[in-house]
Amino acid sequence: MSIDEEKSGTARDYSFLEPLEGGIRRPRPGVVYTCGLLLVAFTMVLLPLIYLALIGLGGWAVYYHTVHHFQPIMSWGTLNWRVMVLKFFIYAAPIVVGVIVVFFLLKPLLSRRAKPPQSLALNPAAEPVLFAFIAAVCRAVGAPMPRRVDLDCQLNAAAGFRRGFLSFLGSDLVLVIGLPLAGNLTVAELAGVLAHEFGHFGQGLGMRLSYLIGSINRWFARVVFERDGWDIWLAEATEQADEWWEVVLFAIAQAGVGLSRLILHGLMLVGHGISSFMSRQMEYDADLYEIRLAGSDVFEKTTQKLATLGAALEKTYKELRVQWNTSRHLPDSLPATLRLTHEQLPGSMVSKIHGELGLRRSGAFATHPSPAERIRQARREVEAGIFHDDRPATVLFERFAIPARQVTILHYSEDIGLPVLPEMLTPTESDESSAKVANQSADAGAPDLYFGLGDLLLPIELSPPVPSEDAAATLQEIELLDSQLAALEPQLRSLAGEYLAARAGWAKAAAAERIQAAVISPARLDSRKVAGFQEVIDSLRHSLHEIAAAYTRRLNLSVTLLAAVGPDAASHVEDAARLVADYRRCRAAADELQVAEELKRLLQGVENSSASKVLSRQFGQIEALLSGRDSDASEPKSVSTLRLQAGGGAKDADNQNMARLRETVRRGLGAYVGALAGIWLAAKSESQ
């Protein structure tokens, strides 16, 4: 047991890692494969030598022209000054152009590489289960344990030499785990992905040759495509040249640089084409590690999930751009936002993506096999795998939300370049929990019938339980409404996302306004932000008028159908009607509870006594809403008592009070939603 575990009094369970201890049957690359890789690596090393020879040839040409051509050129023709100027230009132009071209060829060798995106390095003591998991996967595939584990915000995982070529001959590795990937895979799927990455290092010589080949390919890409201030200067100098000789000189220089880059582009394509085939073979080999550890079925599911996650990520970024442009707010957890988007992908879209995977083929310059070819290899292997764990991979982390928020902020600022401040972040997890509270029963028995829009559609006014005169026609209309609402699910899910963003923005603005009201004059407050978000919510509610009418019609038809077939309709209607008032109070309390969560976050570390009382007043307002009495400005007795009785002080008391209020709201909302769901599902059972 570790020191941390002894202090906390809890022992972590590592028994789920036992299946990995036996290891897998490691793939063995053949002699032809290794020889082919050596040949490719030798050819790739020749290409930079050709590049250096090109630079040397250019430098020698400038030198030869400078030393040997001055006398022949200057002694030719008459001594007329115009002729002398022309001859000097003919002599000097190749020198200037040659120096520029050689400089631009040398520049990629002298320039420093761009700073890579910033990652979050993990402390092994802070994530003991995750590091034990990584170590177990390494032992299973026969790969060295990474010296460092980093987290970033990419939908990917990668293992490489920690210090580049300085670690080339050793086992100094770094593992980078993208939290959007880890946050959306199961434990077994993540184990398979890591086995694939570590499988590369299980290839020993093959991995080092592959690293060498990849480094040369990346270097050529920099040489050909990278542009900096010098390139901009040359282009601007050509455009701004006034004298004819300046125009000619810079135009020739640009042509020379362009020709050299064209030659280098050809070398890059040759190298890329030569190495691509072997790169695909190495990916096939690494896939075998994943297949033998997680199984053929899990490999196929993971490949399909990565495709749908890619589509969901693209959709997420589009929504983030809209959200940033309209409200200057962004979710504080990209992994959680991606999970929500992925879960809301229409079934037709998922089926289309899975179907298109089988149609893709690997191109001649593809460094990875196509998903279809990889899945076919997995099916041919027919491996059951040694490790099976369907829990979310987030269970490997102590508190996944904390590093997810950190890497998300780094991603916004470092990768995307957005000036995001802490107050511009919307708590993603609280948005998700709010949606579940609003749309599910307290006992988890009611499904989400409103596609995340229950806040805007409920409560629903029910008619008296008059038996239907034509049960068959009523049933037919119910089925028609069901199909129409189901067809609208993608649009309704999208509107639900807009609503959650607007509601989170409203809560954040309302919290900031209430803190300001505690420390400055209320007359000086600017409530335009709160009003703006409220207008968005009201507009969304208005746009759902026809949808609300369809839901009302659907439930009232269910009531008439139930009244025609049995005596339970009246009790269902009475239960729902009795709970409407409680639902309205709990709905208002849920909004104020979200404001309380924002207040609690904003007031962390604040010592101002006036501002600190805001949260207590907020609790009092929620208590008043739930009890049906008028709220006052004083702190309610129940809150004060709870603060005094909490052994951990005011902070623990706030946490306990928040949890208690959240549970009360959850049950109040769930009771009404469950009553409506009972009518809906009872009518559906009658239709079957």
XYZ file of C-alpha atoms in Angstrom:
688
model
C 0.000 0.000 0.000
C 1.372 3.451 -0.924
C 1.824 6.349 1.495
C -1.104 8.185 -0.112
C -3.307 5.149 0.365
C -2.262 4.821 3.991
C -3.116 8.472 4.601
C -6.488 8.213 2.931
C -7.282 4.895 4.544
C -8.323 3.357 1.221
C -6.562 0.682 -0.806
C -6.912 0.800 -4.578
C -7.978 -2.300 -6.455
C -5.457 -3.443 -9.060
C -6.947 -6.897 -9.548
C -8.414 -5.927 -12.934
C -4.832 -5.897 -14.299
C -4.187 -9.578 -13.531
C -5.164 -10.836 -17.037
C -2.307 -8.752 -18.481
C 0.367 -10.470 -16.425
C 0.566 -13.482 -18.733
C 1.530 -11.315 -21.708
C 0.675 -11.861 -25.358
C 2.219 -13.914 -28.124
C 4.478 -11.292 -29.671
C 4.624 -10.967 -33.476
C 8.000 -11.735 -35.012
C 8.958 -9.709 -38.134
C 10.491 -11.810 -40.893
C 13.932 -11.455 -42.484
C 12.492 -9.995 -45.703
C 10.614 -7.360 -43.702
C 13.744 -6.323 -41.751
C 15.924 -6.252 -44.872
C 13.343 -4.166 -46.701
C 13.247 -1.712 -43.825
C 17.064 -1.443 -43.844
C 17.022 -0.769 -47.580
C 14.390 1.947 -47.194
C 16.302 3.557 -44.329
C 19.535 3.560 -46.390
C 17.710 5.177 -49.321
C 16.134 7.782 -47.060
C 19.540 8.748 -45.635
C 20.793 9.291 -49.189
C 18.102 11.900 -49.881
C 19.371 14.483 -47.354
C 22.872 13.861 -48.709
C 21.543 14.766 -52.149
C 20.077 17.909 -50.591
C 23.443 18.825 -49.031
C 25.149 18.103 -52.348
C 22.699 20.502 -54.024
C 23.668 23.215 -51.534
C 27.361 22.497 -52.081
C 26.898 22.637 -55.846
C 25.170 25.991 -55.580
C 27.881 27.401 -53.324
C 30.628 26.121 -55.605
C 28.907 27.648 -58.646
C 28.770 31.061 -56.955
C 32.421 30.767 -55.961
C 33.535 29.655 -59.440
C 31.621 32.469 -61.124
C 33.011 35.063 -58.679
C 36.637 33.984 -59.153
C 36.800 33.046 -62.839
C 34.290 35.167 -64.724
C 35.115 38.722 -63.652
C 37.963 39.280 -66.120
C 36.273 37.705 -69.199
C 33.055 39.649 -68.649
C 34.608 43.033 -67.846
C 37.140 42.847 -70.730
C 34.465 42.124 -73.302
C 33.180 44.896 -75.550
C 33.798 48.670 -75.444
C 34.426 50.999 -72.498
C 31.129 52.881 -72.871
C 29.739 53.491 -69.362
C 26.344 52.001 -70.239
C 28.045 48.846 -71.440
C 30.179 48.807 -68.285
C 27.043 48.999 -66.107
C 25.435 46.177 -68.098
C 28.555 44.029 -67.809
C 28.791 44.642 -64.062
C 25.124 43.652 -63.689
C 25.731 40.483 -65.709
C 28.631 39.670 -63.381
C 26.984 40.654 -60.064
C 23.476 39.293 -60.663
C 24.438 35.583 -60.511
C 26.407 36.236 -57.315
C 23.488 37.955 -55.588
C 20.960 35.411 -56.847
C 23.260 32.504 -55.968
C 23.845 33.788 -52.433
C 20.084 34.227 -51.922
C 19.323 30.740 -53.232
C 22.085 29.114 -51.130
C 20.920 31.047 -48.085
C 17.343 29.864 -48.520
C 18.610 26.307 -48.945
C 20.685 26.593 -45.766
C 17.962 28.343 -43.779
C 16.002 25.143 -42.876
C 19.228 23.660 -41.492
C 19.826 26.684 -39.284
C 16.265 27.502 -38.200
C 14.924 26.007 -35.008
C 11.908 23.749 -35.024
C 8.576 25.238 -34.064
C 7.655 24.760 -30.431
C 5.426 21.670 -30.132
C 1.996 22.000 -28.500
C 2.246 22.124 -24.730
C 1.323 18.934 -22.900
C 0.511 18.211 -19.278
C 3.089 15.935 -17.626
C 1.615 13.527 -15.063
C 2.969 12.782 -11.623
C 2.957 8.982 -11.029
C 2.033 9.530 -7.377
C -1.067 11.481 -8.419
C -2.330 8.790 -10.843
C -1.219 5.423 -9.403
C -3.901 3.315 -11.122
C -3.200 4.822 -14.552
C 0.553 4.254 -14.220
C 0.005 0.683 -12.993
C -2.250 0.129 -16.009
C 0.379 1.495 -18.425
C 3.096 -0.619 -16.806
C 0.936 -3.754 -17.100
C 0.316 -3.097 -20.813
C 4.054 -2.571 -21.364
C 4.870 -5.883 -19.684
C 2.196 -7.651 -21.695
C 3.620 -6.525 -25.046
C 7.295 -6.611 -24.001
C 7.931 -2.867 -24.311
C 9.863 -0.581 -21.921
C 7.904 1.568 -19.462
C 7.811 5.255 -20.525
C 9.926 7.633 -18.459
C 7.186 10.247 -18.741
C 3.445 10.284 -19.453
C 1.942 13.438 -20.950
C -1.663 14.416 -21.562
C -2.933 16.585 -24.401
C -6.225 17.387 -26.107
C -5.812 15.356 -29.300
C -7.984 12.437 -30.367
C -4.907 10.263 -30.409
C -2.222 8.508 -28.404
C 1.466 8.329 -29.295
C 4.705 6.920 -27.913
C 8.101 8.184 -28.967
C 11.667 8.882 -27.931
C 11.531 11.437 -25.129
C 14.573 13.459 -26.259
C 14.519 12.644 -29.952
C 17.814 11.347 -31.332
C 19.424 11.696 -27.879
C 17.213 8.766 -26.793
C 17.616 6.894 -30.075
C 19.881 4.135 -28.759
C 18.146 3.674 -25.397
C 14.668 3.068 -24.001
C 13.909 6.627 -22.919
C 10.277 6.883 -24.014
C 7.438 9.352 -23.555
C 3.774 8.386 -23.857
C 1.252 11.052 -24.857
C -2.416 10.265 -24.191
C -5.097 12.431 -25.734
C -7.849 12.891 -23.149
C -10.597 13.170 -25.813
C -9.542 9.628 -26.718
C -9.276 8.333 -23.145
C -12.554 10.005 -22.205
C -14.493 8.134 -24.891
C -12.991 4.628 -24.879
C -13.416 1.697 -22.546
C -10.524 0.373 -20.465
C -10.039 -2.544 -22.885
C -10.141 -0.262 -25.935
C -7.561 2.096 -24.417
C -5.373 -0.884 -23.494
C -5.494 -1.985 -27.128
C -4.547 1.478 -28.396
C -1.597 1.636 -25.996
C -0.553 -1.888 -26.973
C -0.437 -0.687 -30.595
C 1.798 2.269 -29.666
C 4.091 0.180 -27.480
C 4.092 -2.520 -30.145
C 6.178 -0.216 -32.306
C 8.864 -0.224 -29.632
C 8.585 -3.963 -29.326
C 10.006 -4.077 -32.867
C 13.435 -2.891 -31.614
C 15.540 -2.196 -34.712
C 12.425 -1.720 -36.811
C 11.180 1.067 -34.546
C 14.487 2.911 -34.651
C 14.671 2.654 -38.416
C 11.077 3.833 -38.619
C 11.890 6.809 -36.380
C 14.841 7.683 -38.613
C 12.676 7.447 -41.742
C 9.889 9.501 -40.174
C 12.323 12.184 -39.002
C 13.741 12.560 -42.511
C 10.251 12.782 -43.993
C 9.242 15.461 -41.467
C 12.444 17.362 -42.134
C 11.801 17.388 -45.867
C 8.282 18.680 -45.215
C 9.768 21.575 -43.222
C 12.260 22.365 -45.982
C 9.589 22.391 -48.686
C 6.586 23.966 -46.966
C 7.882 26.045 -44.048
C 7.842 29.821 -44.572
C 9.177 32.539 -42.277
C 10.042 36.243 -42.237
C 12.813 35.831 -44.817
C 10.398 34.332 -47.344
C 7.993 37.207 -46.714
C 10.844 39.719 -47.138
C 11.831 38.272 -50.524
C 8.223 38.354 -51.768
C 7.717 41.938 -50.559
C 11.061 43.078 -52.004
C 10.033 41.701 -55.402
C 6.706 43.550 -55.282
C 8.187 46.848 -54.047
C 11.167 46.962 -56.420
C 11.207 50.202 -58.455
C 14.273 49.976 -60.671
C 14.291 47.531 -63.560
C 17.434 45.850 -62.356
C 15.906 45.320 -58.898
C 12.832 43.725 -60.464
C 14.975 41.403 -62.582
C 17.308 40.554 -59.713
C 14.613 39.661 -57.195
C 12.511 37.859 -59.813
C 15.478 35.649 -60.715
C 16.136 35.050 -56.999
C 12.534 34.017 -56.410
C 12.675 31.739 -59.456
C 15.871 30.151 -58.126
C 14.360 29.567 -54.684
C 11.210 28.167 -56.299
C 13.250 25.820 -58.514
C 15.284 24.566 -55.563
C 12.112 23.927 -53.570
C 10.620 22.142 -56.585
C 13.624 19.809 -56.633
C 13.318 19.278 -52.904
C 9.599 18.626 -53.280
C 10.469 15.887 -55.732
C 12.969 14.404 -53.271
C 10.330 14.547 -50.541
C 7.803 12.706 -52.696
C 10.378 10.077 -53.583
C 11.234 9.550 -49.936
C 7.601 9.539 -48.870
C 6.672 7.060 -51.568
C 9.567 4.755 -50.715
C 8.826 4.788 -46.993
C 5.026 4.592 -47.168
C 4.870 0.893 -48.006
C 7.137 -0.068 -45.105
C 5.246 2.312 -42.808
C 2.008 0.492 -43.598
C 3.692 -2.834 -42.869
C 4.839 -1.539 -39.482
C 1.288 -0.420 -38.695
C 0.000 -3.900 -39.565
C 2.619 -5.346 -37.228
C 1.658 -2.958 -34.400
C -2.016 -3.794 -34.984
C -1.224 -7.414 -34.131
C -0.150 -6.347 -30.640
C -3.501 -4.590 -30.163
C -5.484 -7.493 -31.631
C -3.772 -10.116 -29.466
C -4.199 -8.059 -26.302
C -7.775 -6.750 -26.711
C -9.172 -9.213 -29.262
C -10.316 -8.974 -32.877
C -13.828 -7.805 -31.978
C -12.600 -5.004 -29.716
C -10.098 -3.919 -32.390
C -12.892 -3.639 -34.944
C -15.153 -1.751 -32.528
C -12.325 0.616 -31.629
C -11.594 1.323 -35.298
C -15.252 2.092 -35.930
C -15.512 4.228 -32.800
C -12.471 6.265 -33.795
C -14.171 7.040 -37.103
C -17.390 8.237 -35.435
C -15.414 10.139 -32.793
C -13.577 11.910 -35.611
C -16.894 12.999 -37.115
C -18.165 14.062 -33.689
C -14.971 16.059 -33.064
C -15.395 17.907 -36.351
C -18.973 18.738 -35.375
C -17.816 19.791 -31.896
C -15.287 22.263 -33.296
C -17.922 23.814 -35.556
C -20.242 24.274 -32.579
C -17.391 25.702 -30.490
C -16.659 28.299 -33.176
C -20.301 29.362 -33.195
C -20.419 29.422 -29.396
C -17.244 31.500 -29.159
C -18.375 33.986 -31.805
C -21.805 34.471 -30.237
C -21.115 34.384 -26.498
C -17.326 34.339 -25.917
C -17.859 31.228 -23.783
C -16.475 27.724 -24.274
C -16.935 24.414 -22.432
C -14.250 23.724 -19.845
C -13.828 20.075 -20.875
C -13.378 19.162 -24.519
C -13.357 15.397 -23.701
C -16.771 15.672 -21.992
C -18.153 17.877 -24.787
C -16.974 15.361 -27.372
C -18.653 12.555 -25.426
C -21.975 14.407 -25.435
C -21.701 15.174 -29.159
C -20.749 11.578 -29.932
C -23.694 10.214 -27.970
C -26.052 12.508 -29.875
C -24.892 11.510 -33.381
C -27.930 10.292 -35.347
C -28.041 6.554 -35.908
C -28.216 7.080 -39.676
C -24.972 9.069 -39.585
C -23.192 6.404 -37.513
C -24.349 3.680 -39.922
C -23.137 5.722 -42.897
C -19.683 6.217 -41.348
C -19.358 2.516 -40.540
C -20.462 1.609 -44.058
C -17.957 3.944 -45.709
C -15.067 2.442 -43.731
C -15.278 -0.699 -45.839
C -14.967 1.292 -49.081
C -11.682 3.030 -48.316
C -8.435 1.835 -49.850
C -4.855 2.749 -48.978
C -3.221 5.115 -51.455
C 0.357 4.786 -52.671
C 1.487 7.575 -50.345
C -0.600 6.515 -47.326
C 1.488 5.946 -44.197
C -1.298 3.938 -42.517
C -3.445 1.134 -43.922
C -7.084 1.950 -44.533
C -9.543 1.025 -41.750
C -11.089 -1.631 -43.990
C -7.744 -3.375 -44.510
C -6.943 -3.246 -40.802
C -10.329 -4.670 -39.863
C -9.899 -7.482 -42.397
C -6.560 -8.401 -40.794
C -8.220 -8.448 -37.363
C -10.955 -10.750 -38.634
C -8.382 -13.100 -40.160
C -6.528 -13.337 -36.849
C -9.699 -14.412 -34.936
C -8.114 -13.499 -31.581
C -10.153 -13.528 -28.365
C -7.648 -11.289 -26.568
C -6.362 -11.569 -23.008
C -7.835 -8.393 -21.511
C -11.517 -7.453 -21.343
C -12.833 -4.522 -19.317
C -15.891 -2.604 -20.531
C -15.732 0.146 -17.911
C -15.079 3.712 -19.140
C -11.365 4.421 -19.332
C -11.934 7.455 -17.104
C -11.978 5.083 -14.091
C -8.203 4.805 -14.486
C -7.844 8.438 -13.392
C -8.218 9.699 -9.841
C -10.408 12.611 -10.974
C -10.626 12.734 -14.756
C -12.394 16.126 -14.842
C -9.373 17.952 -13.375
C -6.740 17.078 -16.030
C -9.453 17.289 -18.718
C -10.067 20.919 -17.770
C -6.332 21.681 -17.668
C -5.551 20.249 -21.102
C -8.666 21.903 -22.548
C -7.494 25.335 -21.393
C -4.018 24.636 -22.821
C -5.620 23.533 -26.089
C -7.658 26.720 -26.385
C -4.709 29.014 -25.667
C -1.706 27.140 -27.113
C -3.120 25.168 -30.045
C -6.053 27.295 -31.210
C -4.796 30.662 -29.979
C -8.011 31.840 -28.319
C -7.670 34.369 -25.459
C -9.811 32.311 -23.082
C -10.097 33.513 -19.477
C -11.334 31.276 -16.617
C -14.636 33.156 -16.396
C -15.296 32.353 -20.075
C -15.439 28.604 -19.399
C -18.735 26.768 -18.994
C -18.719 23.681 -16.720
C -19.414 20.839 -19.136
C -20.108 18.188 -16.515
C -22.669 20.370 -14.738
C -24.396 21.012 -18.067
C -24.630 17.267 -18.609
C -25.980 16.640 -15.126
C -28.520 19.449 -15.503
C -29.829 17.895 -18.697
C -30.203 14.529 -17.007
C -31.948 16.060 -14.016
C -34.425 17.821 -16.240
C -35.270 14.856 -18.413
C -34.988 11.679 -16.349
C -36.889 10.195 -13.459
C -35.443 10.322 -9.952
C -35.405 6.534 -9.921
C -33.849 6.303 -13.400
C -37.000 4.726 -14.745
C -38.043 7.408 -17.226
C -36.250 7.671 -20.567
C -35.334 10.984 -22.187
C -38.454 11.450 -24.277
C -37.782 15.103 -25.031
C -34.287 14.851 -26.567
C -32.779 17.177 -23.955
C -35.469 19.875 -24.315
C -37.659 18.946 -21.357
C -36.954 22.302 -19.676
C -38.508 24.137 -22.634
C -41.403 21.738 -23.307
C -42.669 20.940 -19.795
C -45.057 21.064 -18.034
C -47.722 19.727 -20.390
C -51.416 20.413 -19.866
C -53.392 17.152 -19.837
C -57.042 16.825 -20.796
C -59.590 14.892 -18.706
C -59.386 11.111 -19.256
C -62.233 10.718 -21.769
C -62.147 7.258 -23.433
C -61.303 7.235 -27.123
C -64.219 6.357 -29.412
C -61.908 4.769 -31.997
C -58.944 3.134 -30.267
C -57.447 1.936 -33.560
C -57.438 5.442 -35.054
C -56.005 6.872 -31.831
C -53.258 4.278 -31.831
C -52.469 5.035 -35.470
C -52.152 8.769 -34.731
C -49.888 8.039 -31.745
C -47.578 5.958 -33.918
C -47.520 8.719 -36.549
C -46.565 11.328 -33.943
C -43.883 9.007 -32.562
C -42.302 8.623 -36.002
C -42.476 12.364 -36.691
C -40.815 13.237 -33.386
C -38.146 10.575 -33.887
C -37.362 12.007 -37.338
C -36.776 15.408 -35.729
C -34.301 14.048 -33.174
C -31.112 15.439 -34.842
C -32.567 18.963 -35.006
C -33.940 18.758 -31.472
C -30.608 17.482 -30.104
C -28.883 20.431 -31.780
C -31.353 22.854 -30.200
C -30.756 21.148 -26.851
C -27.048 21.920 -27.189
C -27.840 25.569 -27.881
C -30.154 25.654 -24.875
C -27.569 24.154 -22.520
C -24.964 26.676 -23.704
C -27.404 29.583 -23.250
C -28.499 28.323 -19.839
C -24.895 27.943 -18.700
C -24.139 31.457 -19.958
C -27.204 32.811 -18.143
C -26.144 31.137 -14.885
C -22.599 32.469 -15.182
C -23.816 36.010 -15.944
C -26.407 35.889 -13.150
C -23.782 34.712 -10.650
C -21.405 37.511 -11.619
C -24.236 40.050 -11.366
C -25.199 38.907 -7.874
C -21.617 39.114 -6.661
C -21.356 42.633 -8.071
C -24.616 43.593 -6.384
C -23.110 42.603 -3.044
C -20.113 44.912 -3.367
C -21.337 47.829 -5.531
C -24.541 49.773 -5.946
C -27.272 47.752 -7.706
C -28.120 50.869 -9.699
C -24.750 50.605 -11.453
C -25.219 47.009 -12.570
C -25.375 46.125 -16.251
C -27.907 43.311 -16.714
C -27.620 43.115 -20.480
C -25.718 39.818 -20.401
C -28.338 38.097 -18.279
C -31.125 39.538 -20.427
C -29.315 38.518 -23.598
C -29.048 34.875 -22.568
C -32.665 34.922 -21.383
C -33.744 36.209 -24.801
C -31.951 33.280 -26.438
C -33.753 30.830 -24.130
C -37.134 32.510 -24.748
C -36.494 32.432 -28.492
C -35.708 28.715 -28.352
C -38.877 28.073 -26.340
C -40.925 30.041 -28.897
C -39.365 28.095 -31.794
C -40.559 24.861 -30.151
C -44.214 25.898 -30.101
C -45.269 23.313 -32.704
C -43.110 20.642 -31.065
C -44.714 21.355 -27.681
C -48.147 21.038 -29.309
C -47.137 17.662 -30.775
C -45.988 16.405 -27.360
C -49.212 17.644 -25.759
C -51.287 15.936 -28.430
C -49.247 12.720 -28.072
C -49.763 12.543 -24.291
C -53.457 13.433 -24.431
C -53.998 10.717 -27.051
C -52.238 8.323 -24.678
C -54.660 9.352 -21.907
C -57.730 8.728 -24.091
C -56.321 5.379 -25.220
C -55.657 4.292 -21.640
C -59.145 5.435 -20.594
C -60.617 3.235 -23.319
C -58.778 0.071 -22.247
C -58.655 0.351 -18.456
C -59.291 2.389 -15.303
C -55.717 3.594 -14.786
C -55.907 6.735 -16.957
C -57.602 8.852 -14.286
C -54.975 8.036 -11.657
C -52.184 8.812 -14.128
C -53.678 12.224 -14.908
C -54.296 12.979 -11.235
C -50.710 12.105 -10.347
C -49.327 14.320 -13.088
C -51.650 17.228 -12.230
C -50.740 16.981 -8.549
C -47.037 17.233 -9.380
C -47.203 20.221 -11.751
C -46.826 22.851 -9.023
C -43.892 20.983 -7.463
C -42.309 20.654 -10.895
C -42.519 24.408 -11.535
C -40.900 25.165 -8.182
C -38.164 22.583 -8.750
C -37.578 23.859 -12.270
C -36.993 27.380 -10.934
C -34.866 25.939 -8.126
C -32.776 24.012 -10.673
C -31.930 27.284 -12.441
C -31.002 28.926 -9.158
C -28.988 25.859 -8.168
C -26.929 26.209 -11.335
C -26.335 29.853 -10.363
C -25.266 28.627 -6.899
C -22.726 26.289 -8.509
C -21.301 29.225 -10.461
C -21.236 31.370 -7.323
C -19.383 28.661 -5.438
C -16.795 28.469 -8.207
C -16.356 32.242 -8.504
C -16.106 32.779 -4.737
C -13.293 30.302 -4.180
C -10.630 32.114 -2.163
C -12.655 35.348 -1.875
C -12.335 36.957 1.573
C -14.821 39.822 1.062
C -17.554 39.314 3.670
C -20.296 40.916 1.557
C -19.501 38.748 -1.424
C -19.208 35.601 0.720
C -22.770 36.037 1.962
C -24.084 35.853 -1.614
C -23.916 32.055 -1.653
C -25.810 31.815 1.635
C -28.535 34.090 0.263
C -28.646 31.939 -2.869
C -29.187 28.823 -0.770
C -31.954 30.652 1.037
C -33.657 31.523 -2.239
C -33.518 27.891 -3.373
C -34.909 26.711 -0.026
C -37.743 29.222 -0.378
C -38.576 28.041 -3.897
C -38.663 24.414 -2.833
C -40.818 25.109 0.211
C -43.169 27.428 -1.643
C -42.593 30.389 0.704
C -41.324 33.883 -0.069
C -37.554 34.250 0.094
C -35.915 36.929 2.215
C -32.517 38.495 2.214
C -31.370 36.811 5.398
C -29.596 33.495 5.591
C -32.134 30.747 6.356
C -31.859 29.019 9.667
C -31.345 25.604 8.126
C -28.290 26.821 6.244
C -26.801 28.521 9.289
C -27.355 25.408 11.388
C -25.777 23.218 8.742
C -22.754 25.501 8.612
C -22.297 25.259 12.395
C -22.762 21.507 12.524
C -20.378 20.702 9.639
C -17.078 19.578 11.072
C -15.150 20.692 7.999
C -16.240 24.334 8.272
C -18.233 26.547 5.912
C -16.781 24.995 2.746
C -17.855 21.481 3.713
C -21.231 22.857 4.812
C -21.721 24.458 1.395
C -20.837 21.175 -0.314
C -23.278 19.221 1.878
C -26.007 21.786 1.378
C -25.422 21.801 -2.390
C -25.667 18.026 -2.530
C -28.859 18.019 -0.450
C -30.539 20.691 -2.589
C -29.429 18.982 -5.793
C -30.989 15.697 -4.658
C -34.233 17.456 -3.665
C -34.436 19.159 -7.058
C -33.615 15.926 -8.862
C -36.394 14.051 -7.158
C -38.913 16.852 -7.640
C -38.241 17.122 -11.356
C -38.013 13.374 -11.768
C -41.364 12.732 -10.087
C -43.270 14.793 -12.663
C -41.199 13.590 -15.622
C -41.714 10.022 -14.408
C -45.480 10.520 -14.157
C -45.645 11.719 -17.769
C -43.353 8.906 -18.860
C -45.708 6.447 -17.159
C -48.580 7.641 -19.378
C -46.378 7.590 -22.469
C -44.979 4.108 -21.848
C -48.301 2.640 -20.725
C -49.915 3.717 -23.996
C -46.941 2.358 -25.914
C -47.301 -1.017 -24.216
C -50.966 -1.076 -25.186
C -49.991 -0.468 -28.804
C -47.826 -3.572 -28.719
